[in-house]
Short mmCIF file of C-alpha atoms in Angstrom, two decimals:
data_model
loop_
_atom_site.label_atom_id
_atom_site.label_comp_id
_atom_site.label_asym_id
_atom_site.label_seq_id
_atom_site.Cartn_x
_atom_site.Cartn_y
_atom_site.Cartn_z
CA MET A 1 23.70 24.44 -16.43
CA SER A 2 20.46 23.22 -14.85
CA GLY A 3 19.31 19.62 -15.06
CA GLU A 4 16.49 20.69 -17.33
CA ALA A 5 18.85 22.52 -19.67
CA ARG A 6 21.19 19.52 -19.76
CA GLN A 7 18.24 17.26 -20.57
CA GLN A 8 17.16 19.62 -23.33
CA GLU A 9 20.66 19.65 -24.77
CA LEU A 10 20.85 15.85 -24.71
CA ASP A 11 17.42 15.62 -26.34
CA ASP A 12 18.54 18.01 -29.07
CA VAL A 13 21.61 15.93 -29.84
CA LEU A 14 19.67 12.66 -29.87
CA VAL A 15 16.86 14.11 -31.97
CA GLY A 16 19.38 15.39 -34.49
CA ARG A 17 20.90 11.94 -34.80
CA ALA A 18 17.50 10.26 -34.93
CA ARG A 19 16.44 12.59 -37.74
CA ALA A 20 19.47 11.39 -39.66
CA GLY A 21 18.19 7.82 -39.30
CA ASP A 22 20.06 6.75 -36.17
CA ARG A 23 17.69 4.32 -34.49
CA VAL A 24 19.96 3.83 -31.50
CA ALA A 25 19.69 7.54 -30.75
CA PHE A 26 15.93 7.27 -30.95
CA GLU A 27 15.99 4.27 -28.63
CA ARG A 28 17.88 6.41 -26.13
CA LEU A 29 15.03 8.94 -26.37
CA VAL A 30 12.65 6.07 -25.63
CA GLU A 31 14.65 5.20 -22.53
CA ILE A 32 14.55 8.80 -21.36
CA HIS A 33 10.90 9.61 -22.01
CA ALA A 34 8.83 6.43 -22.21
CA ASP A 35 8.01 5.88 -18.56
CA ARG A 36 6.92 9.45 -18.00
CA LEU A 37 4.81 9.48 -21.14
CA PHE A 38 3.29 6.19 -20.00
CA SER A 39 2.34 7.67 -16.63
CA VAL A 40 0.54 10.54 -18.40
CA VAL A 41 -1.23 8.26 -20.86
CA ARG A 42 -2.13 5.92 -18.00
CA ARG A 43 -4.26 8.70 -16.56
CA LEU A 44 -5.99 9.47 -19.83
CA VAL A 45 -7.06 6.03 -21.05
CA ASP A 46 -9.11 3.23 -19.61
CA ASP A 47 -6.59 0.70 -18.41
CA ARG A 48 -2.95 -0.26 -18.23
CA HIS A 49 -3.04 -2.41 -21.34
CA ASP A 50 -4.47 0.44 -23.39
CA ALA A 51 -1.88 2.78 -21.95
CA GLU A 52 0.93 0.43 -22.97
CA GLU A 53 -0.40 0.21 -26.51
CA VAL A 54 -0.90 3.94 -26.75
CA THR A 55 2.64 4.60 -25.51
CA GLN A 56 4.09 2.11 -27.97
CA GLU A 57 2.07 3.59 -30.80
CA ALA A 58 3.13 7.12 -29.87
CA PHE A 59 6.81 6.23 -30.10
CA LEU A 60 6.26 4.35 -33.33
CA ARG A 61 4.57 7.39 -34.84
CA ALA A 62 7.28 9.64 -33.47
CA TRP A 63 10.01 7.49 -35.03
CA ARG A 64 8.26 7.39 -38.39
CA SER A 65 7.76 11.15 -38.44
CA ILE A 66 10.91 12.29 -36.65
CA SER A 67 12.19 13.78 -39.89
CA SER A 68 9.26 16.21 -39.84
CA PHE A 69 10.10 17.42 -36.33
CA LYS A 70 11.59 20.86 -36.87
CA GLY A 71 12.56 21.63 -33.31
CA ASP A 72 10.12 24.53 -32.97
CA SER A 73 9.03 23.01 -29.68
CA GLN A 74 10.79 20.74 -27.22
CA PHE A 75 10.96 17.11 -28.23
CA PHE A 76 8.97 15.93 -25.23
CA THR A 77 6.22 18.45 -25.99
CA TRP A 78 5.98 17.12 -29.52
CA LEU A 79 6.07 13.53 -28.25
CA TYR A 80 3.42 14.14 -25.59
CA ARG A 81 1.16 15.70 -28.16
CA ILE A 82 1.38 12.55 -30.24
CA GLY A 83 0.69 10.49 -27.11
CA VAL A 84 -2.26 12.59 -25.98
CA ASN A 85 -3.81 12.53 -29.46
CA GLU A 86 -3.42 8.77 -29.58
CA ALA A 87 -4.92 8.46 -26.09
CA ASN A 88 -7.88 10.62 -27.12
CA ARG A 89 -8.47 8.46 -30.17
CA ARG A 90 -8.37 5.33 -28.03
CA THR A 91 -10.68 6.82 -25.39
CA ALA A 92 -13.18 7.99 -27.97
CA ARG A 93 -13.32 4.50 -29.47
CA ARG A 94 -13.62 2.62 -26.24
CA ARG A 95 -15.13 4.94 -23.74
CA ALA A 96 -18.00 3.58 -21.73
CA PRO A 97 -19.62 5.03 -18.61
CA GLY A 98 -17.67 4.17 -15.51
CA ALA A 99 -14.74 2.78 -17.44
CA LEU A 100 -12.35 5.65 -17.13
CA THR A 101 -8.78 5.82 -15.95
CA SER A 102 -8.06 4.52 -12.50
CA LEU A 103 -5.18 5.83 -10.48
CA ASP A 104 -5.78 3.31 -7.72
CA ASP A 105 -2.54 1.50 -8.32
CA THR A 106 -0.43 4.63 -8.14
CA HIS A 107 1.57 4.70 -4.95
CA VAL A 108 1.87 8.13 -3.42
CA GLU A 109 3.80 9.26 -0.41
CA PRO A 110 2.14 11.59 2.09
CA VAL A 111 2.09 15.27 1.17
CA ASP A 112 4.35 16.34 3.98
CA GLY A 113 7.08 14.57 5.80
CA ARG A 114 5.20 14.16 9.05
CA PRO A 115 5.14 10.53 10.04
CA GLY A 116 2.18 8.73 11.46
CA PRO A 117 -0.53 6.41 10.24
CA ALA A 118 -3.29 8.93 10.85
CA ARG A 119 -1.64 11.48 8.59
CA LYS A 120 -1.00 8.89 5.89
CA ALA A 121 -4.56 7.58 6.11
CA GLU A 122 -5.90 11.10 5.72
CA HIS A 123 -3.67 11.69 2.73
CA ASP A 124 -4.59 8.37 1.12
CA GLU A 125 -8.26 9.11 1.59
CA LEU A 126 -7.92 12.47 -0.12
CA ARG A 127 -5.86 10.90 -2.90
CA ARG A 128 -8.51 8.26 -3.57
CA ALA A 129 -11.19 10.93 -3.61
CA LEU A 130 -9.11 12.89 -6.11
CA GLU A 131 -8.65 9.81 -8.25
CA ARG A 132 -12.40 9.28 -8.40
CA ALA A 133 -12.97 12.95 -9.19
CA ILE A 134 -10.42 12.86 -12.02
CA GLN A 135 -12.08 9.74 -13.40
CA ALA A 136 -15.39 11.57 -13.48
CA LEU A 137 -14.03 14.48 -15.52
CA LYS A 138 -14.82 14.74 -19.19
CA PRO A 139 -11.71 14.11 -21.34
CA GLU A 140 -11.51 17.75 -22.42
CA TYR A 141 -11.11 18.78 -18.79
CA ARG A 142 -9.07 15.81 -17.64
CA GLY A 143 -6.17 16.51 -20.00
CA PRO A 144 -5.49 20.02 -18.70
CA LEU A 145 -5.70 18.91 -15.06
CA VAL A 146 -3.43 15.89 -15.56
CA LEU A 147 -0.79 17.77 -17.54
CA ARG A 148 -0.73 20.90 -15.40
CA ASP A 149 -1.46 19.73 -11.86
CA VAL A 150 -0.44 16.07 -11.85
CA GLU A 151 2.51 16.25 -14.26
CA GLY A 152 3.52 19.76 -13.33
CA LEU A 153 4.00 21.08 -16.86
CA SER A 154 3.81 24.81 -17.45
CA THR A 155 0.64 26.35 -18.83
CA ALA A 156 2.38 26.99 -22.15
CA GLN A 157 3.70 23.43 -22.46
CA ALA A 158 0.39 21.81 -21.49
CA ALA A 159 -1.60 24.07 -23.81
CA GLU A 160 0.72 23.29 -26.70
CA ILE A 161 0.48 19.55 -26.10
CA LEU A 162 -3.32 19.74 -26.10
CA GLY A 163 -3.37 22.02 -29.13
CA LEU A 164 -5.15 24.79 -27.24
CA GLY A 165 -4.58 28.49 -26.94
CA GLU A 166 -3.53 29.55 -23.45
CA ALA A 167 -6.84 31.29 -22.72
CA ALA A 168 -8.87 28.22 -23.67
CA PHE A 169 -6.51 26.01 -21.72
CA LYS A 170 -6.77 28.14 -18.59
CA SER A 171 -10.53 28.18 -18.83
CA ARG A 172 -10.69 24.38 -19.02
CA LEU A 173 -8.17 23.99 -16.23
CA HIS A 174 -10.13 26.33 -13.98
CA ARG A 175 -13.35 24.43 -14.63
CA ALA A 176 -11.58 21.13 -14.04
CA ARG A 177 -10.15 22.29 -10.73
CA LEU A 178 -13.52 23.56 -9.53
CA ALA A 179 -15.26 20.36 -10.61
CA VAL A 180 -12.71 18.20 -8.81
CA ARG A 181 -12.83 20.39 -5.74
CA ASN A 182 -16.62 20.16 -5.62
CA ASP A 183 -16.33 16.38 -5.70
CA ILE A 184 -13.92 16.24 -2.77
CA LEU A 185 -15.34 18.96 -0.53
CA GLU A 186 -15.93 16.59 2.35
CA TYR A 187 -12.22 15.73 2.39
CA LEU A 188 -11.18 19.36 2.64
CA PRO A 189 -12.10 20.27 6.19
CA GLU A 190 -11.21 23.93 5.75
CA THR A 191 -13.40 24.27 2.71
CA ASP A 192 -17.04 25.20 2.53
CA GLU A 193 -19.54 25.45 -0.29
CA PRO A 194 -18.59 25.79 -3.98
CA MET B 1 -18.41 43.27 -2.57
CA HIS B 2 -20.19 40.98 -5.03
CA ARG B 3 -17.97 42.24 -7.80
CA GLU B 4 -14.83 41.57 -5.77
CA HIS B 5 -16.17 38.16 -4.79
CA ARG B 6 -16.74 37.24 -8.43
CA PHE B 7 -13.30 38.53 -9.33
CA ALA B 8 -11.74 36.41 -6.57
CA ARG B 9 -13.58 33.27 -7.65
CA ARG B 10 -12.59 33.78 -11.26
CA SER B 11 -8.99 34.37 -10.29
CA MET B 12 -8.43 31.33 -8.07
CA SER B 13 -6.62 29.32 -10.75
CA ASP B 14 -4.42 32.24 -11.73
CA VAL B 15 -3.53 32.76 -8.08
CA ILE B 16 -2.53 29.13 -7.69
CA ASP B 17 -0.43 29.34 -10.84
CA GLY B 18 1.13 32.66 -9.84
CA GLU B 19 -0.23 34.32 -12.96
CA LEU B 20 -1.96 37.36 -11.51
CA SER B 21 -0.40 40.75 -12.13
CA PRO B 22 0.86 42.51 -8.98
CA ARG B 23 -2.12 44.83 -9.02
CA GLN B 24 -4.56 41.93 -9.41
CA ALA B 25 -2.78 40.03 -6.66
CA ILE B 26 -3.25 42.93 -4.25
CA ARG B 27 -6.90 43.18 -5.21
CA PHE B 28 -7.33 39.46 -4.67
CA ALA B 29 -5.54 39.49 -1.31
CA ARG B 30 -7.67 42.38 -0.07
CA HIS B 31 -10.83 40.47 -0.81
CA VAL B 32 -9.63 37.16 0.63
CA ASP B 33 -8.61 38.90 3.85
CA ASP B 34 -12.23 39.94 4.29
CA CYS B 35 -13.95 36.87 2.88
CA PRO B 36 -13.60 33.63 4.86
CA ARG B 37 -15.36 31.65 2.12
CA CYS B 38 -12.83 32.63 -0.52
CA GLY B 39 -10.02 32.01 1.96
CA ARG B 40 -11.27 28.48 2.60
CA MET B 41 -11.73 27.89 -1.10
CA LEU B 42 -8.20 29.01 -1.84
CA ARG B 43 -6.72 26.82 0.90
CA GLY B 44 -8.73 23.85 -0.37
CA LEU B 45 -7.54 24.34 -3.95
CA ILE B 46 -3.95 24.68 -2.83
CA ARG B 47 -4.15 21.49 -0.76
CA MET B 48 -5.80 19.69 -3.66
CA ARG B 49 -3.03 20.77 -6.00
CA ILE B 50 -0.32 19.60 -3.60
CA VAL B 51 -1.85 16.12 -3.49
CA LEU B 52 -2.27 16.04 -7.29
CA SER B 53 1.37 16.99 -7.66
CA SER B 54 2.44 14.22 -5.29
CA ILE B 55 0.55 11.74 -7.48
CA GLY B 56 2.57 12.94 -10.47
CA GLN B 57 5.86 12.65 -8.62
CA SER B 58 5.27 9.02 -7.71
CA GLN B 59 6.49 6.29 -9.99
CA PRO B 60 3.78 4.19 -11.63
CA PRO B 61 3.76 0.69 -10.19
CA GLY B 62 4.90 -2.23 -12.25
CA PRO B 63 7.77 -2.71 -14.64
CA SER B 64 9.17 -0.03 -16.90
CA ILE B 65 7.43 0.42 -20.24
CA VAL B 66 10.78 0.89 -22.01
CA PRO B 67 11.46 -2.77 -22.99
CA SER B 68 8.01 -3.22 -24.54
CA VAL B 69 8.31 0.05 -26.50
CA LEU B 70 11.73 -0.94 -27.81
CA GLU B 71 10.46 -4.40 -28.73
CA ARG B 72 7.50 -2.94 -30.62
CA LEU B 73 9.73 -0.42 -32.34
CA ARG B 74 12.20 -3.05 -33.46
CA SER B 75 9.56 -5.52 -34.62
CA GLU B 76 7.63 -2.90 -36.62
CA ASP B 77 10.87 -1.47 -37.90
CA CYS B 78 11.84 -4.69 -39.61
CA GLY B 79 8.81 -4.33 -41.81
CA HIS B 80 9.57 -0.71 -42.46
CA ALA B 81 11.79 0.07 -45.41
CA ARG B 82 13.52 3.03 -43.80
CA ALA B 83 14.45 1.24 -40.59
CA CYS B 84 15.95 -1.86 -42.14
CA GLY B 85 18.49 0.33 -43.79
CA THR B 86 19.16 2.28 -40.66
CA ARG B 87 22.70 3.13 -39.84
CA GLU B 88 23.24 2.75 -36.14
CA VAL B 89 25.77 5.05 -34.56
CA ARG B 90 26.69 5.12 -30.86
#
């Protein structure tokens, strides 16, 4: 059984117990999923404090409505949808120009394993440029890019979390990728005009 | 040529995601072989996606969010009728 299948099986067991009122089982789900949800939310809202509150609120809502979770989708998909909706609400309330998510404090290793400060500097420069480009995206485009390209979810999972049909999701993702690419052209030496 | 160029540009995301049909993939590859601009664009998008993915694979700095979520859950739970009667099973 793959790691993903084992995780799914464990989630199913814990969700079943949580639906029966077992808070300890739900707390185990928190331990499994909270940090990853936080990293997603962190990229969708304005600052770390907001991201913490959104993540807390998402789990609180999930716990209070766990009995309505029917298992039609994976638990994490359902949970992320709650988190993304909460993040969108928070962003809509607080959003101000230039006050979008920063990824500056996210540590990233170089893309490939080649050592050397020059390679790392080049990678870090591109990463910072990407961070700025993501910050500049409108929320409706940022969500698809973060879920699909940063978090690595499938198209179907990401579309479901955002409440979009796959065609609409793909369209937004394509636009987001092109917009980000246009913003970082100078850091892609092999790339020319849009 | 213009038609194939437009098709290639439209298809870039699907190529990256491996979602073109075999026939579309052949059509795309034929154009990119002859079009340096689309080739550069594709390589740029692929590199961009690799770096975005590496951002996602890194752990966020700072402490885990788990303790604060559990604390919030427990504190709110005590004011919540359902939770105070919760049966805890390990």
